[in-house]
mmCIF file of C-alpha atoms in Angstrom:
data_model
loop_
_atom_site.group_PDB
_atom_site.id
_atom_site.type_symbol
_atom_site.label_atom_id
_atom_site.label_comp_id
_atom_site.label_asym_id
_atom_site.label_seq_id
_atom_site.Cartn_x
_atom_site.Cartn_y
_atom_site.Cartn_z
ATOM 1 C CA UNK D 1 150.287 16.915 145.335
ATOM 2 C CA UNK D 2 146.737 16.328 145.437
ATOM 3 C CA UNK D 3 144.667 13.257 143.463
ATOM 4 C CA UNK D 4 142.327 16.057 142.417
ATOM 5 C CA UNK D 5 145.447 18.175 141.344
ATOM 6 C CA UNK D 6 147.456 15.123 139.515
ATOM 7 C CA UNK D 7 144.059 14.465 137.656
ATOM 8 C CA UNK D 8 143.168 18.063 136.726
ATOM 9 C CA UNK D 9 147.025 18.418 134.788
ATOM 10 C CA UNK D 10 146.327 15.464 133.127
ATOM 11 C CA UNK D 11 143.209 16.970 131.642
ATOM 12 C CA UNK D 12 145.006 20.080 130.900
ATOM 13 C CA UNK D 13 147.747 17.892 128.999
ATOM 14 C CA UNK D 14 145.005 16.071 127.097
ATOM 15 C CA UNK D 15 143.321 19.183 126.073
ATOM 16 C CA UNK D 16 147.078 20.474 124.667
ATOM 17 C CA UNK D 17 147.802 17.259 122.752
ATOM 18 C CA UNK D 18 143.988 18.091 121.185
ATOM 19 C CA UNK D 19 144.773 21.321 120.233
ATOM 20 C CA UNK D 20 148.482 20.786 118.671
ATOM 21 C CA UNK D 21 146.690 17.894 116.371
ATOM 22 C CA UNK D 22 143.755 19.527 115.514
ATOM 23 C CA UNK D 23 146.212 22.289 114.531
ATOM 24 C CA UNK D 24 148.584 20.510 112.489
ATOM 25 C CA UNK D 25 145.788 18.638 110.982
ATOM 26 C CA UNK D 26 143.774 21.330 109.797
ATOM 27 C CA UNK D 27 147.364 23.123 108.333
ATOM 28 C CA UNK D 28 148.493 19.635 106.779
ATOM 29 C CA UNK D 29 148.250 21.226 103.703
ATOM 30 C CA UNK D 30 149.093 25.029 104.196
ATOM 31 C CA UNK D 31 152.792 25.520 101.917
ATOM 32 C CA UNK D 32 154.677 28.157 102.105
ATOM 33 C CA UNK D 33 158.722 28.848 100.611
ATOM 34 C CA UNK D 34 161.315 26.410 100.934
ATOM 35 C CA UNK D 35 163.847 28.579 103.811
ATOM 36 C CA UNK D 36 166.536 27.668 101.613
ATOM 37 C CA UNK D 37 165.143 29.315 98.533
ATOM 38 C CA UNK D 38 165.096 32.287 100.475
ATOM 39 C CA UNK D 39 161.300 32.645 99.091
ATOM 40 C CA UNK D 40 160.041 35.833 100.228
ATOM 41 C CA UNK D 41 164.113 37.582 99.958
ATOM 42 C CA UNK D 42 164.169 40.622 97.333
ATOM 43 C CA UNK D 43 166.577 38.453 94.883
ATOM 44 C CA UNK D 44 164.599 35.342 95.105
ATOM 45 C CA UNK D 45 160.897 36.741 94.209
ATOM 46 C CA UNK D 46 159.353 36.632 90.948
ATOM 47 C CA UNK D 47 158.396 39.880 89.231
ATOM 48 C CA UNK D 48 160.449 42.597 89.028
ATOM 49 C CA UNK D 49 164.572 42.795 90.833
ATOM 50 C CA UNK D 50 163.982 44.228 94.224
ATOM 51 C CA UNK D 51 160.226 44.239 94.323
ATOM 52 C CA UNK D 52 159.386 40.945 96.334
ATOM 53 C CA UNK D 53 155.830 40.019 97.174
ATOM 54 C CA UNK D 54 155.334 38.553 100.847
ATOM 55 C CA UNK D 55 154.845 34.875 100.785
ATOM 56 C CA UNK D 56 153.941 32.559 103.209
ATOM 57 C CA UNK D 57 155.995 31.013 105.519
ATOM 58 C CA UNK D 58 155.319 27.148 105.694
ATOM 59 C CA UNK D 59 153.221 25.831 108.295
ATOM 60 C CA UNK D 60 155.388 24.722 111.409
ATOM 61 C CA UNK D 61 153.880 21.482 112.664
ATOM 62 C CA UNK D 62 153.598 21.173 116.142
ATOM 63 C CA UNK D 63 154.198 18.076 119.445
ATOM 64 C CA UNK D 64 153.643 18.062 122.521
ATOM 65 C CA UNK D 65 155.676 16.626 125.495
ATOM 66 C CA UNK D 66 154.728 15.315 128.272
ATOM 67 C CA UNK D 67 156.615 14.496 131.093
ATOM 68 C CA UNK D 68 156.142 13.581 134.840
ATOM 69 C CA UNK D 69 155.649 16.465 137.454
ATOM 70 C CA UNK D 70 157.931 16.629 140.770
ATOM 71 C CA UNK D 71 157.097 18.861 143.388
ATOM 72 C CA UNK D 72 159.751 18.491 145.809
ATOM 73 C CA UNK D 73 160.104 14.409 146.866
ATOM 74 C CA UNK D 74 156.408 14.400 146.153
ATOM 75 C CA UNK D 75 156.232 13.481 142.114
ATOM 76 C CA UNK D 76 152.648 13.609 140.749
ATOM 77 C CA UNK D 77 151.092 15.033 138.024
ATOM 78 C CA UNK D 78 152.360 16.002 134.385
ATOM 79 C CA UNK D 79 153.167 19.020 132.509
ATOM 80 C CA UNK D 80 152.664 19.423 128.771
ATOM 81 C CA UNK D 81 155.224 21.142 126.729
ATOM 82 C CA UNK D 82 154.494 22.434 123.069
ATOM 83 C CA UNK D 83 157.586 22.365 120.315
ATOM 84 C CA UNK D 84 158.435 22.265 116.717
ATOM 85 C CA UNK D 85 158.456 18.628 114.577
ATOM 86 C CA UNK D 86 162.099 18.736 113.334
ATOM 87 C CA UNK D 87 162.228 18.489 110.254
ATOM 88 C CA UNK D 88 159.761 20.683 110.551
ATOM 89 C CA UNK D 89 158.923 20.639 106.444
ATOM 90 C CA UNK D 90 159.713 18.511 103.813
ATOM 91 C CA UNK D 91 160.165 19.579 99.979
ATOM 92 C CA UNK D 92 157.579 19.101 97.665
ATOM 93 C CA UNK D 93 156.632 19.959 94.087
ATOM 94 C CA UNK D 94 153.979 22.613 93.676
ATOM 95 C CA UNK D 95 155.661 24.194 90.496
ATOM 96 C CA UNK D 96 152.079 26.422 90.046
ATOM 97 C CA UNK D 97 152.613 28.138 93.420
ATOM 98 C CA UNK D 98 154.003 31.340 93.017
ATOM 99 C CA UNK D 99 156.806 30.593 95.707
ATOM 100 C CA UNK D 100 157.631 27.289 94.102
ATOM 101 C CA UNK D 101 161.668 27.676 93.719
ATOM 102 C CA UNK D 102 163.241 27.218 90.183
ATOM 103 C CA UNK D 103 162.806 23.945 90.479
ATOM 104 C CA UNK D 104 159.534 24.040 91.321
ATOM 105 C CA UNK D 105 159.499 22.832 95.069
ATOM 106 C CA UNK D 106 157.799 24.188 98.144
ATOM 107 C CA UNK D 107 157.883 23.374 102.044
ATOM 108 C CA UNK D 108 154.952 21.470 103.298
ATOM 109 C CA UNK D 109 154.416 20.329 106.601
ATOM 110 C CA UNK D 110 155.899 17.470 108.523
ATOM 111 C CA UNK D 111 152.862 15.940 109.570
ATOM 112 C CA UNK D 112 151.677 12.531 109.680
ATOM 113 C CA UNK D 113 148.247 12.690 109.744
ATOM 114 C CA UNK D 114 148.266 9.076 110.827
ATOM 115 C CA UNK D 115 149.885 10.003 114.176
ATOM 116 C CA UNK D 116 148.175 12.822 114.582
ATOM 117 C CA UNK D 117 144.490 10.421 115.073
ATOM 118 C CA UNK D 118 146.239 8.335 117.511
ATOM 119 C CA UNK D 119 147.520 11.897 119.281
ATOM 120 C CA UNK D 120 143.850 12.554 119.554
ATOM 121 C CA UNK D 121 142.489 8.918 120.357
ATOM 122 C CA UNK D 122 145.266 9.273 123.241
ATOM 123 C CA UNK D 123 144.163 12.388 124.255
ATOM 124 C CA UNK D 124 140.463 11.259 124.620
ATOM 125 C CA UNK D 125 141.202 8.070 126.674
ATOM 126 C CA UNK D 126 143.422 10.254 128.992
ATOM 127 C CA UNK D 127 140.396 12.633 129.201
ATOM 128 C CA UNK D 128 138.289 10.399 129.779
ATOM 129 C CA UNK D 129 140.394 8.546 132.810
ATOM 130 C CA UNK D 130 141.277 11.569 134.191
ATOM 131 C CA UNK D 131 137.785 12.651 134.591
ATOM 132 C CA UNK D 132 137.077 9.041 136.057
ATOM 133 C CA UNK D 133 139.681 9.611 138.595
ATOM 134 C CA UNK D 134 138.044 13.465 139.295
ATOM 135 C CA UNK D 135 134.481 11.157 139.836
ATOM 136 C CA UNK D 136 135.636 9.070 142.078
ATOM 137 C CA UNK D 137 137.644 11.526 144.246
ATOM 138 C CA UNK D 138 134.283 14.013 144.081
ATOM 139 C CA UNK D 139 132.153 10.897 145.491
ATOM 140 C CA UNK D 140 134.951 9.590 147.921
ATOM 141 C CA UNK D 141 135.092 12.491 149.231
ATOM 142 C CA UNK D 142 131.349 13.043 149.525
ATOM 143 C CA UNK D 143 130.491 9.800 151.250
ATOM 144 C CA UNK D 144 133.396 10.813 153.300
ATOM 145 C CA UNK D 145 131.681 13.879 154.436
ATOM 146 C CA UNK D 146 128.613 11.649 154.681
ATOM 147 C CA UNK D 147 130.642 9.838 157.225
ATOM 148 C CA UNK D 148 131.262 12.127 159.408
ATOM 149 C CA UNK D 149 128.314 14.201 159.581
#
């Protein structure tokens, strides 16, 4: 595998782990029906037997992971996986939402907004060396050329 190739997948990865936070960040507070209230079922819904309305389903937060990249003996490069934060909501009280359960609870997110900044403070110094590591392969490889010219 290539610098320029091993470099490029770690921008790719960087620009993943940016999108999953920014994701989960801007949803931190999107609720929707606790699963096991059974929320948006016919027998669970406010109103009248039968008759439910469709309510959200809560915000799934969002990880990614990264791992190393083998191609063949050769390992270089990483690959970026997205999948589901499990627990992927925790109960909490909202008894004024209309999908609260009898007890008044609703599923918000699993997020830690804390760990999703340093998600996105790693993601920018990865960026940002990656891109380094593109520069100096571009002008390597130009005063290389230079070289033998």
């Amino acid at each position: 595998m290539s610098i320029f190739s091993i470099a490029t997948s770690g921008l790719s990865a960087a620009s993943l782990r940016v999108n999953v936070a920014a994701s989960n960040i801007a949803n931190v507070q999107t609720t929707g029906a606790l699963p096991a209230s059974g929320g948006s079922s016919p027998s669970a819904g406010a109103g009248s037997p039968g008759i439910a309305p469709a309510f959200p389903a809560p915000y799934v937060p969002l990880r990614v992971d990264q791992v190393s990249q083998s191609s063949g003996a050769t390992p270089g490069g990483t690959i970026a996986k997205v999948s589901t934060v499990s627990p992927s909501y925790t109960a909490q009280s909202d008894p004024s939402a209309p999908f609260a359960n009898k007890d008044g609870l609703v599923a918000a997110p699993n997020v830690d907004i804390a760990n999703e900044f340093a998600q996105l403070a790693a993601a920018k110094y990865s960026f940002i060396a990656n891109a380094k590591v593109i520069e100096a392969y571009s002008e390597t490889t130009e005063s290389l050329l230079d070289i033998t010219t």
